[in-house]
Amino acid sequence: MENNETQQEFAEVYEQLKVAANRTSDWKARLAAVNDLGAWKNQQTIDLLTHRLNNDTVYAVQEAAYRKLQEWGENVQPPVRKEGELVKGLTKILVRIKKSLPADHTYNDFREKLHKMRVDIYDVYEGDKGAEFDQWLEQKWASLSTR
C-alpha cells in the first residue's frame, strides 16, 4: 500500500468484501466480491482469494479468484470443475422436497420450495449450471420418484 489514505480506504472496503466473499447463500455476491477484491493486492486479499479458490462450491467463483491470483503472480493451481453430484445426497434431498408438496404441484412450486428450504443447494447448482440451471432442475424434478 502506498500511503495511509489508501490503507484507510482499503480497511473501509475490506470488511464488507470479506463478508460478501464468504456469503454461502449467494454465489453472485461472492463472485462480485472476488472481482472487487482484485483491486487490492495485499496479504489479506491474497489469503481471502486463495480461500475462495480452494473452497468455493461454485466453479465460476473459483475461476475468478484463480485468474486474479495468477495475474498477481501467485503460484496457484487452476481449479478443477467438479463432476457429478456437487452436494452429497442431492437426490435424497430433492425427493424429500418433492414428497412434501401436493401431488399436483408444478415445477415452479418445487423450485420455490427448494429455494426456501435449501438455498445453499439452490445456490451451488445455480452457480454451477448457469443459464442451464432451470432446464437441469426441471429434468431432475421430472425424474424424481415419490414412492
PDB file of C-alpha atoms in Angstrom:
ATOM      1  CA  MET A   1       0.000   0.000   0.000  1.00  0.00           C
ATOM      2  CA  GLU A   2       1.404   3.375  -0.988  1.00  0.00           C
ATOM      3  CA  ASN A   3       0.083   5.619   1.763  1.00  0.00           C
ATOM      4  CA  ASN A   4      -2.187   5.961   4.770  1.00  0.00           C
ATOM      5  CA  GLU A   5      -5.098   7.221   2.657  1.00  0.00           C
ATOM      6  CA  THR A   6      -5.010   4.073   0.523  1.00  0.00           C
ATOM      7  CA  GLN A   7      -4.740   1.878   3.644  1.00  0.00           C
ATOM      8  CA  GLN A   8      -7.730   3.596   5.223  1.00  0.00           C
ATOM      9  CA  GLU A   9      -9.767   3.237   2.032  1.00  0.00           C
ATOM     10  CA  PHE A  10      -8.869  -0.473   1.897  1.00  0.00           C
ATOM     11  CA  ALA A  11      -9.799  -1.019   5.554  1.00  0.00           C
ATOM     12  CA  GLU A  12     -13.230   0.534   4.981  1.00  0.00           C
ATOM     13  CA  VAL A  13     -13.964  -1.675   1.988  1.00  0.00           C
ATOM     14  CA  TYR A  14     -12.262  -4.901   3.054  1.00  0.00           C
ATOM     15  CA  GLU A  15     -14.651  -5.954   5.837  1.00  0.00           C
ATOM     16  CA  GLN A  16     -17.694  -5.575   3.570  1.00  0.00           C
ATOM     17  CA  LEU A  17     -15.998  -7.505   0.767  1.00  0.00           C
ATOM     18  CA  LYS A  18     -14.874 -10.218   3.189  1.00  0.00           C
ATOM     19  CA  VAL A  19     -18.463 -10.734   4.355  1.00  0.00           C
ATOM     20  CA  ALA A  20     -19.730 -10.831   0.754  1.00  0.00           C
ATOM     21  CA  ALA A  21     -16.956 -13.209  -0.335  1.00  0.00           C
ATOM     22  CA  ASN A  22     -17.997 -15.665   2.379  1.00  0.00           C
ATOM     23  CA  ARG A  23     -21.785 -15.397   1.895  1.00  0.00           C
ATOM     24  CA  THR A  24     -22.679 -19.064   1.410  1.00  0.00           C
ATOM     25  CA  SER A  25     -26.155 -18.494   0.012  1.00  0.00           C
ATOM     26  CA  ASP A  26     -25.257 -16.053  -2.768  1.00  0.00           C
ATOM     27  CA  TRP A  27     -22.695 -17.086  -5.357  1.00  0.00           C
ATOM     28  CA  LYS A  28     -23.235 -13.864  -7.310  1.00  0.00           C
ATOM     29  CA  ALA A  29     -22.255 -11.792  -4.265  1.00  0.00           C
ATOM     30  CA  ARG A  30     -19.176 -13.984  -3.784  1.00  0.00           C
ATOM     31  CA  LEU A  31     -18.208 -13.541  -7.434  1.00  0.00           C
ATOM     32  CA  ALA A  32     -18.657  -9.767  -7.264  1.00  0.00           C
ATOM     33  CA  ALA A  33     -16.605  -9.624  -4.049  1.00  0.00           C
ATOM     34  CA  VAL A  34     -13.804 -11.664  -5.617  1.00  0.00           C
ATOM     35  CA  ASN A  35     -13.739  -9.294  -8.575  1.00  0.00           C
ATOM     36  CA  ASP A  36     -13.772  -6.227  -6.284  1.00  0.00           C
ATOM     37  CA  LEU A  37     -11.011  -7.661  -4.078  1.00  0.00           C
ATOM     38  CA  GLY A  38      -8.873  -7.801  -7.207  1.00  0.00           C
ATOM     39  CA  ALA A  39      -8.354  -4.038  -6.890  1.00  0.00           C
ATOM     40  CA  TRP A  40      -6.322  -4.504  -3.677  1.00  0.00           C
ATOM     41  CA  LYS A  41      -3.199  -6.642  -3.711  1.00  0.00           C
ATOM     42  CA  ASN A  42      -2.023  -7.362  -0.182  1.00  0.00           C
ATOM     43  CA  GLN A  43      -1.691 -10.407   2.065  1.00  0.00           C
ATOM     44  CA  GLN A  44      -5.294 -10.162   3.325  1.00  0.00           C
ATOM     45  CA  THR A  45      -6.784 -10.204  -0.168  1.00  0.00           C
ATOM     46  CA  ILE A  46      -4.360 -12.896  -1.349  1.00  0.00           C
ATOM     47  CA  ASP A  47      -5.416 -15.076   1.593  1.00  0.00           C
ATOM     48  CA  LEU A  48      -9.117 -14.444   1.005  1.00  0.00           C
ATOM     49  CA  LEU A  49      -8.893 -15.105  -2.744  1.00  0.00           C
ATOM     50  CA  THR A  50      -6.851 -18.254  -2.093  1.00  0.00           C
ATOM     51  CA  HIS A  51      -9.571 -19.450   0.268  1.00  0.00           C
ATOM     52  CA  ARG A  52     -12.264 -18.815  -2.378  1.00  0.00           C
ATOM     53  CA  LEU A  53     -10.134 -20.610  -4.989  1.00  0.00           C
ATOM     54  CA  ASN A  54      -9.691 -23.680  -2.808  1.00  0.00           C
ATOM     55  CA  ASN A  55     -13.036 -23.839  -1.028  1.00  0.00           C
ATOM     56  CA  ASP A  56     -15.825 -22.224  -3.018  1.00  0.00           C
ATOM     57  CA  THR A  57     -18.596 -24.542  -4.164  1.00  0.00           C
ATOM     58  CA  VAL A  58     -19.139 -22.621  -7.423  1.00  0.00           C
ATOM     59  CA  TYR A  59     -16.597 -23.047 -10.202  1.00  0.00           C
ATOM     60  CA  ALA A  60     -17.094 -19.505 -11.589  1.00  0.00           C
ATOM     61  CA  VAL A  61     -16.059 -18.029  -8.228  1.00  0.00           C
ATOM     62  CA  GLN A  62     -13.036 -20.337  -8.003  1.00  0.00           C
ATOM     63  CA  GLU A  63     -12.028 -19.416 -11.536  1.00  0.00           C
ATOM     64  CA  ALA A  64     -12.302 -15.656 -10.895  1.00  0.00           C
ATOM     65  CA  ALA A  65     -10.137 -15.985  -7.767  1.00  0.00           C
ATOM     66  CA  TYR A  66      -7.616 -18.069  -9.693  1.00  0.00           C
ATOM     67  CA  ARG A  67      -7.369 -15.536 -12.550  1.00  0.00           C
ATOM     68  CA  LYS A  68      -6.739 -12.648 -10.147  1.00  0.00           C
ATOM     69  CA  LEU A  69      -4.154 -14.560  -8.102  1.00  0.00           C
ATOM     70  CA  GLN A  70      -2.393 -15.684 -11.271  1.00  0.00           C
ATOM     71  CA  GLU A  71      -2.437 -12.105 -12.590  1.00  0.00           C
ATOM     72  CA  TRP A  72      -0.715 -11.044  -9.355  1.00  0.00           C
ATOM     73  CA  GLY A  73       1.999 -13.653  -9.900  1.00  0.00           C
ATOM     74  CA  GLU A  74       0.867 -16.002  -7.140  1.00  0.00           C
ATOM     75  CA  ASN A  75       1.804 -19.670  -7.536  1.00  0.00           C
ATOM     76  CA  VAL A  76      -1.668 -21.234  -7.692  1.00  0.00           C
ATOM     77  CA  GLN A  77      -3.157 -24.258  -9.411  1.00  0.00           C
ATOM     78  CA  PRO A  78      -6.226 -23.804 -11.635  1.00  0.00           C
ATOM     79  CA  PRO A  79      -9.486 -25.036 -10.125  1.00  0.00           C
ATOM     80  CA  VAL A  80     -10.873 -28.350 -11.282  1.00  0.00           C
ATOM     81  CA  ARG A  81     -14.550 -28.388 -12.217  1.00  0.00           C
ATOM     82  CA  LYS A  82     -16.304 -30.998 -10.103  1.00  0.00           C
ATOM     83  CA  GLU A  83     -18.296 -33.595 -11.972  1.00  0.00           C
ATOM     84  CA  GLY A  84     -21.401 -35.391 -10.778  1.00  0.00           C
ATOM     85  CA  GLU A  85     -23.149 -34.595  -7.506  1.00  0.00           C
ATOM     86  CA  LEU A  86     -21.803 -31.330  -6.066  1.00  0.00           C
ATOM     87  CA  VAL A  87     -23.844 -31.734  -2.870  1.00  0.00           C
ATOM     88  CA  LYS A  88     -23.765 -35.122  -1.194  1.00  0.00           C
ATOM     89  CA  GLY A  89     -27.190 -36.766  -1.010  1.00  0.00           C
ATOM     90  CA  LEU A  90     -28.766 -34.361  -3.512  1.00  0.00           C
ATOM     91  CA  THR A  91     -31.286 -36.822  -4.941  1.00  0.00           C
ATOM     92  CA  LYS A  92     -32.485 -37.834  -1.479  1.00  0.00           C
ATOM     93  CA  ILE A  93     -32.937 -34.161  -0.507  1.00  0.00           C
ATOM     94  CA  LEU A  94     -34.830 -33.378  -3.717  1.00  0.00           C
ATOM     95  CA  VAL A  95     -37.109 -36.399  -3.251  1.00  0.00           C
ATOM     96  CA  ARG A  96     -37.952 -35.208   0.283  1.00  0.00           C
ATOM     97  CA  ILE A  97     -38.846 -31.768  -1.025  1.00  0.00           C
ATOM     98  CA  LYS A  98     -40.966 -33.218  -3.842  1.00  0.00           C
ATOM     99  CA  LYS A  99     -42.783 -35.525  -1.399  1.00  0.00           C
ATOM    100  CA  SER A 100     -43.565 -32.566   0.867  1.00  0.00           C
ATOM    101  CA  LEU A 101     -45.557 -30.889  -1.911  1.00  0.00           C
ATOM    102  CA  PRO A 102     -49.108 -31.778  -3.043  1.00  0.00           C
ATOM    103  CA  ALA A 103     -49.284 -34.497  -5.706  1.00  0.00           C
ATOM    104  CA  ASP A 104     -50.435 -31.986  -8.342  1.00  0.00           C
ATOM    105  CA  HIS A 105     -47.664 -29.446  -7.682  1.00  0.00           C
ATOM    106  CA  THR A 106     -45.871 -27.732 -10.562  1.00  0.00           C
ATOM    107  CA  TYR A 107     -42.178 -27.467 -11.316  1.00  0.00           C
ATOM    108  CA  ASN A 108     -42.315 -23.823 -10.178  1.00  0.00           C
ATOM    109  CA  ASP A 109     -43.767 -24.932  -6.812  1.00  0.00           C
ATOM    110  CA  PHE A 110     -40.869 -27.369  -6.458  1.00  0.00           C
ATOM    111  CA  ARG A 111     -38.250 -24.795  -7.454  1.00  0.00           C
ATOM    112  CA  GLU A 112     -39.627 -22.234  -4.984  1.00  0.00           C
ATOM    113  CA  LYS A 113     -39.710 -24.745  -2.133  1.00  0.00           C
ATOM    114  CA  LEU A 114     -36.134 -25.843  -2.880  1.00  0.00           C
ATOM    115  CA  HIS A 115     -35.061 -22.204  -2.827  1.00  0.00           C
ATOM    116  CA  LYS A 116     -36.821 -21.592   0.502  1.00  0.00           C
ATOM    117  CA  MET A 117     -35.738 -24.802   2.226  1.00  0.00           C
ATOM    118  CA  ARG A 118     -32.238 -25.305   0.845  1.00  0.00           C
ATOM    119  CA  VAL A 119     -30.919 -22.028  -0.535  1.00  0.00           C
ATOM    120  CA  ASP A 120     -27.404 -23.469  -0.154  1.00  0.00           C
ATOM    121  CA  ILE A 121     -28.116 -26.246  -2.642  1.00  0.00           C
ATOM    122  CA  TYR A 122     -30.040 -23.916  -4.942  1.00  0.00           C
ATOM    123  CA  ASP A 123     -27.109 -21.502  -4.912  1.00  0.00           C
ATOM    124  CA  VAL A 124     -24.444 -24.141  -5.637  1.00  0.00           C
ATOM    125  CA  TYR A 125     -26.275 -25.580  -8.624  1.00  0.00           C
ATOM    126  CA  GLU A 126     -27.490 -22.242  -9.973  1.00  0.00           C
ATOM    127  CA  GLY A 127     -23.889 -21.043  -9.931  1.00  0.00           C
ATOM    128  CA  ASP A 128     -22.605 -24.256 -11.474  1.00  0.00           C
ATOM    129  CA  LYS A 129     -25.241 -24.676 -14.189  1.00  0.00           C
ATOM    130  CA  GLY A 130     -25.620 -21.012 -15.138  1.00  0.00           C
ATOM    131  CA  ALA A 131     -28.165 -20.461 -17.897  1.00  0.00           C
ATOM    132  CA  GLU A 132     -28.970 -24.195 -17.988  1.00  0.00           C
ATOM    133  CA  PHE A 133     -29.958 -24.312 -14.298  1.00  0.00           C
ATOM    134  CA  ASP A 134     -33.749 -24.247 -14.816  1.00  0.00           C
ATOM    135  CA  GLN A 135     -33.617 -26.886 -17.540  1.00  0.00           C
ATOM    136  CA  TRP A 136     -31.380 -29.110 -15.369  1.00  0.00           C
ATOM    137  CA  LEU A 137     -33.563 -28.677 -12.262  1.00  0.00           C
ATOM    138  CA  GLU A 138     -36.759 -29.339 -14.179  1.00  0.00           C
ATOM    139  CA  GLN A 139     -35.269 -32.560 -15.573  1.00  0.00           C
ATOM    140  CA  LYS A 140     -34.211 -33.598 -12.055  1.00  0.00           C
ATOM    141  CA  TRP A 141     -37.704 -32.819 -10.738  1.00  0.00           C
ATOM    142  CA  ALA A 142     -39.393 -34.812 -13.509  1.00  0.00           C
ATOM    143  CA  SER A 143     -37.146 -37.822 -12.888  1.00  0.00           C
ATOM    144  CA  LEU A 144     -37.670 -37.984  -9.114  1.00  0.00           C
ATOM    145  CA  SER A 145     -39.733 -40.840  -7.777  1.00  0.00           C
ATOM    146  CA  THR A 146     -42.048 -40.073  -4.858  1.00  0.00           C
ATOM    147  CA  ARG A 147     -42.829 -43.642  -3.853  1.00  0.00           C
TER     148      ARG A 147
END
